[in-house]
Coordinates of C-alpha atoms in Angstrom, one line a residue:
M1 CA 0.0 0.0 0.0
N2 CA 1.5 3.3 -1.1
E3 CA 1.5 6.0 1.5
E4 CA 0.4 9.4 0.4
K5 CA 3.5 11.7 0.2
E6 CA 3.3 14.8 2.4
T7 CA 3.8 17.9 0.3
P8 CA 4.3 21.6 1.4
V9 CA 0.7 22.3 0.4
N10 CA -0.7 19.4 2.5
K11 CA 1.4 20.5 5.5
W12 CA 0.3 24.1 5.0
L13 CA -3.4 23.1 4.8
D14 CA -3.1 20.8 7.8
D15 CA -1.5 23.5 9.9
L16 CA -4.3 25.9 8.8
Q17 CA -7.0 23.4 9.7
Q18 CA -5.5 22.9 13.1
R19 CA -5.5 26.8 13.7
S20 CA -8.8 27.6 12.0
W21 CA -10.3 28.6 15.3
E22 CA -8.2 31.8 15.4
P23 CA -9.7 33.4 12.2
E24 CA -13.2 32.0 13.1
I25 CA -13.2 33.8 16.5
L26 CA -11.7 37.0 15.0
L27 CA -14.1 37.0 12.1
S28 CA -17.2 36.2 14.4
G29 CA -16.3 39.1 16.7
I30 CA -15.8 41.6 13.8
V31 CA -18.9 40.5 11.8
L32 CA -21.1 40.5 14.9
Y33 CA -20.0 44.1 15.8
G34 CA -20.9 45.2 12.3
M35 CA -24.2 43.1 11.9
F36 CA -25.7 44.7 15.0
K37 CA -25.4 48.1 13.2
V38 CA -26.7 47.0 9.9
P39 CA -30.6 47.0 10.6
D40 CA -30.6 50.7 11.5
L41 CA -28.6 51.4 8.3
L42 CA -31.1 49.4 6.3
D43 CA -34.0 51.4 7.9
G44 CA -32.2 54.6 6.7
F45 CA -31.8 53.2 3.3
L46 CA -35.4 52.3 3.1
A47 CA -36.6 55.7 4.2
F48 CA -34.2 57.3 1.7
F49 CA -35.3 55.1 -1.1
K50 CA -39.0 55.7 -0.6
L51 CA -38.5 59.5 -0.3
N52 CA -36.2 60.1 -3.2
I53 CA -36.3 57.2 -5.7
F54 CA -39.4 55.0 -6.0
G55 CA -42.1 56.1 -3.4
N56 CA -44.0 53.4 -1.5
S57 CA -42.9 50.1 -3.0
Q58 CA -43.7 46.8 -1.3
D59 CA -40.8 45.3 -3.2
I60 CA -38.2 47.3 -1.5
D61 CA -39.9 46.6 1.9
N62 CA -39.6 42.9 1.2
L63 CA -35.9 43.2 0.1
V64 CA -35.0 45.1 3.4
A65 CA -37.0 42.6 5.4
L66 CA -35.2 39.6 3.9
F67 CA -31.9 41.4 4.4
K68 CA -32.7 41.9 8.0
M69 CA -33.9 38.3 8.4
G70 CA -30.6 37.1 6.9
I71 CA -28.6 39.3 9.2
Y72 CA -30.6 37.9 12.2
W73 CA -29.7 34.4 11.1
L74 CA -26.1 35.4 10.8
I75 CA -26.0 37.0 14.2
S76 CA -27.8 34.0 15.8
G77 CA -25.3 31.5 14.1
L78 CA -22.2 33.5 15.1
I79 CA -23.4 34.0 18.7
L80 CA -23.8 30.2 19.0
H81 CA -20.4 29.8 17.3
L82 CA -18.8 32.1 20.0
I83 CA -20.5 30.2 22.8
C84 CA -19.4 26.9 21.4
R85 CA -15.8 28.2 21.0
G86 CA -15.9 29.5 24.5
I87 CA -16.8 26.1 25.8
W88 CA -14.1 24.6 23.5
I89 CA -11.5 26.8 25.0
G90 CA -12.6 25.9 28.5
M91 CA -12.3 22.2 27.7
V92 CA -8.9 22.6 26.1
G93 CA -7.7 24.3 29.2
L94 CA -9.4 21.7 31.3
S95 CA -7.6 18.8 29.5
Y96 CA -4.3 20.5 30.0
T97 CA -5.0 21.2 33.8
F98 CA -6.2 17.7 34.4
P99 CA -4.5 15.3 31.9
K100 CA -5.8 12.2 33.6
G101 CA -9.4 13.4 33.1
I102 CA -12.2 12.4 35.4
R103 CA -11.0 10.1 38.2
L104 CA -14.0 8.1 39.3
N105 CA -12.4 6.3 42.1
K106 CA -12.1 9.7 43.9
V107 CA -15.9 10.1 44.4
N108 CA -16.7 6.4 45.1
Y109 CA -20.1 6.7 43.5
K110 CA -22.5 3.7 43.4
E111 CA -24.8 2.6 40.5
P112 CA -26.4 4.2 38.6
F113 CA -24.5 7.4 39.3
S114 CA -21.0 5.7 38.7
G115 CA -22.2 4.4 35.3
K116 CA -23.4 7.9 34.3
V117 CA -19.9 9.4 35.1
Q118 CA -18.1 6.6 33.3
N119 CA -20.2 7.3 30.1
I120 CA -18.7 11.0 30.0
P121 CA -16.3 11.1 27.0
A122 CA -12.6 11.9 27.6
Y123 CA -11.7 15.6 27.4
E124 CA -9.8 15.1 24.1
Q125 CA -13.0 13.7 22.6
I126 CA -15.1 16.6 23.8
V127 CA -12.6 19.0 22.4
I128 CA -12.6 17.4 18.9
R129 CA -16.5 17.2 18.9
L130 CA -16.8 20.9 19.9
E131 CA -14.2 21.7 17.2
K132 CA -16.3 20.2 14.6
I133 CA -19.5 21.7 15.8
S134 CA -18.0 25.2 16.0
S135 CA -16.6 25.1 12.5
A136 CA -19.9 23.7 11.2
L137 CA -21.8 26.5 12.9
F138 CA -19.5 29.1 11.4
S139 CA -20.0 27.8 7.9
V140 CA -23.7 27.1 8.1
S141 CA -24.4 30.6 9.5
F142 CA -23.0 32.2 6.2
M143 CA -24.7 29.4 4.1
L144 CA -28.1 30.5 5.5
F145 CA -27.4 34.2 5.0
M146 CA -26.2 33.8 1.4
S147 CA -29.2 31.4 0.4
L148 CA -31.7 33.8 1.8
I149 CA -30.2 36.8 -0.1
G150 CA -29.9 34.6 -3.2
G151 CA -33.6 33.6 -3.0
Y152 CA -34.6 37.3 -3.2
L153 CA -32.2 37.8 -6.2
Y154 CA -34.0 35.1 -8.1
F155 CA -37.2 37.0 -7.8
L156 CA -35.5 40.4 -8.3
I157 CA -34.0 39.4 -11.7
L158 CA -37.0 37.4 -13.1
V159 CA -39.9 39.3 -11.7
I160 CA -39.3 42.7 -10.1
A161 CA -36.7 44.1 -12.6
P162 CA -38.8 43.1 -15.7
F163 CA -41.9 44.5 -14.1
T164 CA -40.3 47.8 -13.4
I165 CA -38.7 48.0 -16.8
A166 CA -42.1 47.2 -18.5
I167 CA -43.9 50.0 -16.5
L168 CA -41.2 52.7 -16.9
Y169 CA -40.1 52.1 -20.6
F170 CA -43.0 50.2 -22.2
E171 CA -45.8 51.9 -20.3
M172 CA -47.4 48.6 -19.3
G173 CA -50.5 49.1 -17.2
Y174 CA -52.2 47.0 -14.7
S175 CA -54.5 45.5 -17.2
G176 CA -54.6 44.4 -20.8
P177 CA -52.9 41.6 -22.7
G178 CA -49.4 42.7 -21.6
F179 CA -50.2 42.5 -17.9
D180 CA -52.1 39.2 -18.4
A181 CA -49.0 37.6 -20.1
F182 CA -46.8 39.0 -17.3
Q183 CA -48.9 37.3 -14.6
I184 CA -48.6 33.9 -16.4
W185 CA -44.8 34.5 -16.3
V186 CA -44.9 35.3 -12.7
M187 CA -46.8 32.1 -11.9
L188 CA -44.2 30.2 -13.9
V189 CA -41.3 31.8 -12.0
L190 CA -43.0 31.2 -8.6
T191 CA -43.6 27.5 -9.6
I192 CA -39.9 27.0 -10.4
G193 CA -38.9 28.8 -7.3
V194 CA -41.1 26.7 -5.1
L195 CA -39.7 23.5 -6.7
G196 CA -36.1 24.8 -6.1
L197 CA -37.0 25.4 -2.5
I198 CA -38.5 22.0 -1.9
D199 CA -35.4 20.4 -3.5
F200 CA -33.1 22.6 -1.3
V201 CA -34.9 21.8 1.9
T202 CA -35.3 18.0 1.1
L203 CA -31.6 17.6 0.4
G204 CA -32.0 17.0 -3.3
Y205 CA -35.1 14.8 -3.4
F206 CA -35.8 15.4 -7.1
R207 CA -32.3 14.4 -8.0
K208 CA -32.7 10.8 -6.8
F209 CA -34.9 9.6 -9.7
K210 CA -33.4 9.1 -13.1
W211 CA -36.1 10.8 -15.3
V212 CA -37.2 13.4 -12.8
A213 CA -33.4 14.3 -12.5
K214 CA -33.2 14.9 -16.2
L215 CA -36.2 17.0 -16.3
Y216 CA -35.2 19.0 -13.2
W217 CA -31.6 19.5 -14.4
P218 CA -32.3 22.8 -16.5
L219 CA -34.5 24.2 -13.8
H220 CA -31.8 23.5 -11.2
R221 CA -29.2 25.2 -13.4
L222 CA -31.4 28.3 -13.7
V223 CA -32.2 28.5 -9.9
S224 CA -28.6 27.8 -9.0
S225 CA -27.1 30.5 -11.2
L226 CA -29.5 33.2 -9.8
T227 CA -29.4 32.4 -6.1
L228 CA -25.6 32.6 -5.6
S229 CA -25.5 28.9 -4.9
R230 CA -21.8 28.8 -5.9
F231 CA -20.9 30.6 -2.6
Y232 CA -22.7 28.2 -0.4
R233 CA -22.8 25.0 -2.4
P234 CA -19.6 23.4 -0.8
V235 CA -21.1 23.9 2.7
Y236 CA -24.4 22.5 1.6
Y237 CA -23.1 19.4 0.2
G238 CA -20.6 19.0 3.0
M239 CA -23.4 19.0 5.5
V240 CA -25.6 16.8 3.4
T241 CA -22.9 14.1 3.0
N242 CA -21.3 14.2 6.5
F243 CA -24.1 15.3 8.8
N244 CA -27.3 13.6 10.1
K245 CA -29.6 14.0 7.2
W246 CA -32.8 14.2 9.3
A247 CA -31.3 16.8 11.6
F248 CA -30.1 18.9 8.6
F249 CA -33.5 18.5 6.9
I250 CA -35.3 19.8 10.0
L251 CA -32.8 22.7 10.2
L252 CA -33.5 23.7 6.6
L253 CA -37.2 23.3 7.0
A254 CA -37.3 25.5 10.2
F255 CA -35.0 28.0 8.3
A256 CA -37.4 28.3 5.4
F257 CA -40.5 28.5 7.5
I258 CA -39.0 31.1 10.0
S259 CA -37.5 33.2 7.2
I260 CA -40.7 33.5 5.3
A261 CA -42.8 34.2 8.3
G262 CA -40.2 36.4 9.9
A263 CA -39.6 38.5 6.7
G264 CA -43.4 39.1 6.3
T265 CA -43.5 40.3 10.1
I266 CA -40.6 42.6 9.7
A267 CA -42.0 44.2 6.6
N268 CA -45.3 44.9 8.3
T269 CA -44.0 45.9 11.7
L270 CA -44.2 49.7 12.5
F271 CA -42.9 49.6 16.0
P272 CA -40.6 47.1 17.9
G273 CA -42.6 44.4 19.6
D274 CA -45.7 44.9 17.5
A275 CA -45.6 41.1 16.6
Y276 CA -45.6 40.1 20.3
S277 CA -47.8 42.8 21.9
R278 CA -51.0 41.7 23.5
L279 CA -52.3 45.2 24.0
T280 CA -55.8 45.3 22.7
N281 CA -56.9 48.9 23.6
W282 CA -53.9 50.5 21.9
D283 CA -53.9 51.7 18.3
N284 CA -51.6 53.7 16.1
S285 CA -54.5 54.8 13.6
Q286 CA -54.0 58.2 11.9
G287 CA -55.8 61.0 13.7
Y288 CA -55.9 59.1 17.0
S289 CA -52.3 58.7 17.8
S290 CA -49.4 61.1 18.4
F291 CA -46.3 59.8 16.6
S292 CA -43.0 61.0 18.3
G293 CA -41.3 61.3 15.0
Y294 CA -43.5 64.3 14.1
Y295 CA -41.7 66.4 16.7
D296 CA -38.1 67.6 16.3
D297 CA -37.3 67.3 20.1
Q298 CA -38.4 63.6 20.1
N299 CA -37.3 60.4 18.4
A300 CA -34.3 61.9 16.6
E301 CA -33.2 58.5 15.3
K302 CA -36.4 57.7 13.5
P303 CA -38.0 61.0 12.3
S304 CA -41.3 61.1 10.4
T305 CA -41.1 60.7 6.6
R306 CA -44.2 63.0 6.3
A307 CA -44.0 66.2 8.4
H308 CA -42.3 67.8 11.4
I309 CA -43.0 70.6 13.9
P310 CA -40.6 71.7 16.6
S311 CA -42.3 70.1 19.5
D312 CA -45.6 68.9 20.8
I313 CA -45.8 71.9 23.3
I314 CA -45.5 75.3 21.3
N315 CA -44.7 78.3 23.5
G316 CA -44.5 81.2 20.9
N317 CA -46.8 82.6 18.4
V318 CA -45.3 81.0 15.3
L319 CA -45.4 77.3 14.4
R320 CA -42.7 76.1 12.0
L321 CA -44.0 73.3 9.7
F322 CA -41.8 71.1 7.5
V323 CA -43.3 68.8 5.1
V324 CA -41.0 66.0 3.9
A325 CA -40.6 65.8 0.0
N326 CA -41.6 62.4 -1.5
I327 CA -41.1 61.1 -4.9
R328 CA -44.7 60.0 -4.9
Y329 CA -45.9 63.6 -4.0
E330 CA -44.0 64.8 -7.0
E331 CA -45.8 62.4 -9.3
M332 CA -49.1 63.6 -8.0
M333 CA -48.0 67.2 -8.1
E334 CA -47.2 66.9 -11.9
E335 CA -50.5 65.2 -12.5
H336 CA -52.4 67.9 -10.5
T337 CA -50.5 71.0 -11.8
P338 CA -48.3 70.2 -14.8
L339 CA -45.2 72.2 -14.9
D340 CA -45.4 72.6 -18.7
S341 CA -48.9 74.2 -18.4
L342 CA -47.6 76.7 -15.9
R343 CA -44.7 77.6 -18.3
E344 CA -47.3 78.4 -20.9
V345 CA -49.2 80.7 -18.6
Y346 CA -46.1 82.3 -17.0
P347 CA -43.5 82.2 -19.7
D348 CA -41.2 84.8 -18.0
T349 CA -41.2 83.3 -14.5
L350 CA -38.2 81.4 -13.2
A351 CA -38.4 77.6 -13.1
V352 CA -37.9 77.5 -9.4
A353 CA -40.7 80.0 -8.8
L354 CA -43.0 77.7 -11.0
K355 CA -42.0 74.7 -8.9
N356 CA -43.0 76.6 -5.8
M357 CA -46.3 77.3 -7.3
V358 CA -46.8 73.6 -7.9
V359 CA -46.1 72.9 -4.2
T360 CA -48.4 75.7 -3.1
E361 CA -51.3 74.2 -5.3
F362 CA -50.8 70.7 -4.0
L363 CA -50.2 70.9 -0.2
K364 CA -53.3 71.5 1.9
V365 CA -52.8 72.5 5.5
K366 CA -55.7 72.7 8.0
L367 CA -55.4 74.0 11.6
N368 CA -58.2 72.6 13.7
D369 CA -61.1 73.1 11.3
T370 CA -59.7 76.0 9.2
F371 CA -57.8 75.6 6.0
L372 CA -54.8 77.9 5.7
D373 CA -54.7 79.2 2.1
D374 CA -52.1 82.0 2.4
L375 CA -49.1 80.0 3.4
K376 CA -45.7 80.7 1.8
W377 CA -43.6 77.6 1.1
R378 CA -39.8 77.5 0.8
F379 CA -37.7 74.6 -0.3
H380 CA -35.6 73.4 2.7
Y381 CA -33.0 70.8 3.4
K382 CA -33.1 69.6 7.0
T383 CA -29.6 68.7 7.9
H384 CA -30.1 66.8 11.1
T385 CA -32.5 64.4 9.4
N386 CA -31.1 64.5 5.9
Q387 CA -34.4 65.2 4.4
R388 CA -35.5 67.4 1.6
G389 CA -38.9 69.1 1.9
F390 CA -41.0 72.3 2.1
L391 CA -41.0 74.7 5.0
T392 CA -43.6 77.3 6.0
Y393 CA -44.4 79.3 9.1
I394 CA -47.9 79.5 10.6
N395 CA -49.1 82.4 12.9
I396 CA -50.8 80.8 15.9
G397 CA -50.9 84.0 18.0
A398 CA -54.7 84.0 18.0
L399 CA -55.0 80.4 19.2
E400 CA -56.2 79.8 22.8
E401 CA -54.1 77.8 25.1
G402 CA -54.8 74.2 24.9
T403 CA -54.7 71.3 22.5
H404 CA -54.9 71.8 18.7
E405 CA -54.4 69.7 15.6
L406 CA -52.6 70.3 12.4
T407 CA -53.5 68.1 9.4
I408 CA -51.6 68.0 6.1
S409 CA -53.1 66.4 3.0
G410 CA -53.3 66.9 -0.8
P411 CA -56.0 67.2 -3.3
E412 CA -59.2 65.1 -2.7
K413 CA -58.7 63.1 -5.9
F414 CA -55.5 61.8 -4.4
Y415 CA -56.1 61.8 -0.7
S416 CA -59.3 60.9 1.0
N417 CA -57.6 61.3 4.4
P418 CA -54.7 63.5 5.6
F419 CA -51.3 61.9 5.3
A420 CA -50.2 63.6 8.4
T421 CA -52.3 64.6 11.6
I422 CA -50.1 66.3 14.2
P423 CA -51.6 67.3 17.6
F424 CA -49.8 69.9 19.7
Y425 CA -50.4 72.0 22.9
R426 CA -50.2 75.8 22.8
D427 CA -48.8 77.0 26.1
V428 CA -49.3 80.7 26.6
L429 CA -46.3 81.9 28.6
D430 CA -47.6 85.5 29.4
R431 CA -50.9 84.4 31.0
P432 CA -52.0 86.6 33.8
A433 CA -51.2 85.4 37.3
Q434 CA -54.0 83.2 38.8
P435 CA -55.3 84.7 42.1
V436 CA -54.9 82.5 45.1
P437 CA -58.3 81.3 46.4
Q438 CA -59.6 83.3 49.5
A439 CA -60.3 80.1 51.4
Q440 CA -56.7 79.0 51.1
K441 CA -55.5 82.6 52.3
Q442 CA -57.8 82.5 55.3
E443 CA -56.6 79.0 56.1
E444 CA -52.9 80.1 55.8
Q445 CA -53.7 83.1 58.0
S446 CA -55.6 81.2 60.6
S447 CA -53.2 78.5 60.9
D448 CA -51.9 77.5 64.4
F449 CA -48.7 76.3 63.1
Q450 CA -45.7 78.3 64.5
P451 CA -42.1 77.3 64.0
K452 CA -40.3 76.4 67.0
P453 CA -36.8 77.6 67.9
F454 CA -34.0 75.3 66.8
G455 CA -33.1 72.7 69.2
I456 CA -36.4 72.7 71.2
R457 CA -38.4 69.4 71.0
D458 CA -41.9 68.4 72.2

């Protein structure tokens, strides 16, 4: 029998495998530190995208939700990896400290307790087992993350991108022969995607039958090429061929179910804990709630994407209102008051002045029950929230002290309800002093209380 000759490459690889725990721990710590910051960055990207690029698109909500779900999987896997590595390091130290392992004769246990202690593996075996588990966790964490992102790329390339191009460049509507043909295409893509998901979760069930495998082969090539499978395929097949198949199948089944349910929950969650809250008499309906993002002095991390005022308590006679610009508003503005038609009526007016006229015609502001028709709008960039928008000043000197409501909306053909309802309290600082009640004065004057000299006790 010929022994395999050791080469420099084999020696280098063997040494690298023995010391793989070092880069694993380093990468886990660095990646975890960054991953905890990514969800907030994704929220900022989502807000920027909706305001400046494509308005309210459920597709971008789903994309961000899937990215978040993938990041949560990665965080969970890396935390488990660090925990296992911590136990592994402890067992390595323990095997060095106690080279003879567990010495049963020192405790003098009787059955069944002595048998239970005897069944504990040697420290070296535990260290080797933890080494394998830790490395597998590290690899599987990235496999789950990449497969989730790859699944969205499949639908992005075959469904979302063609649909967007058809609407923007070929003026496809939501009805007609073109839209009907596109719906058939979407159903075909979904069917292929579901087959690919079933094959992925069942560890290649369709590949085990001769004729089915031949029919499934081109579909598999398509799905694999669009879902980035080349990045996680070695890990996948390594787990399939070396790990308990039923355990890996249950892991992938749970991964698919939790990812789909979790992404849907994330995409539709407005506030942290919404999915688990059991409060039944609380509601965030427009007109009945007071969103903290409406006020500049509150919730600086997640400001409103609709409108802002300085505070929920206004002390002066002027209320500053900032309405956030939105790509959807601009589309409606152009439909409501086309800029070209204004150029024909006012040919000598500057373009920026015409744009200001479009904004003035579109935005409708109501204070309590009175529409404010004389507002002067200015374009404004709010630096501490990085938002573009429209600024105006409202005279509230005639308002009585108390609670008032500001509503912002657009033309009725676009908005049946306001898109922002902001309650605030006007606090009149120069109110006349309130007289002290007479009864209280008499009580104070007739009080029998007299301060006693210091040091004298009853």
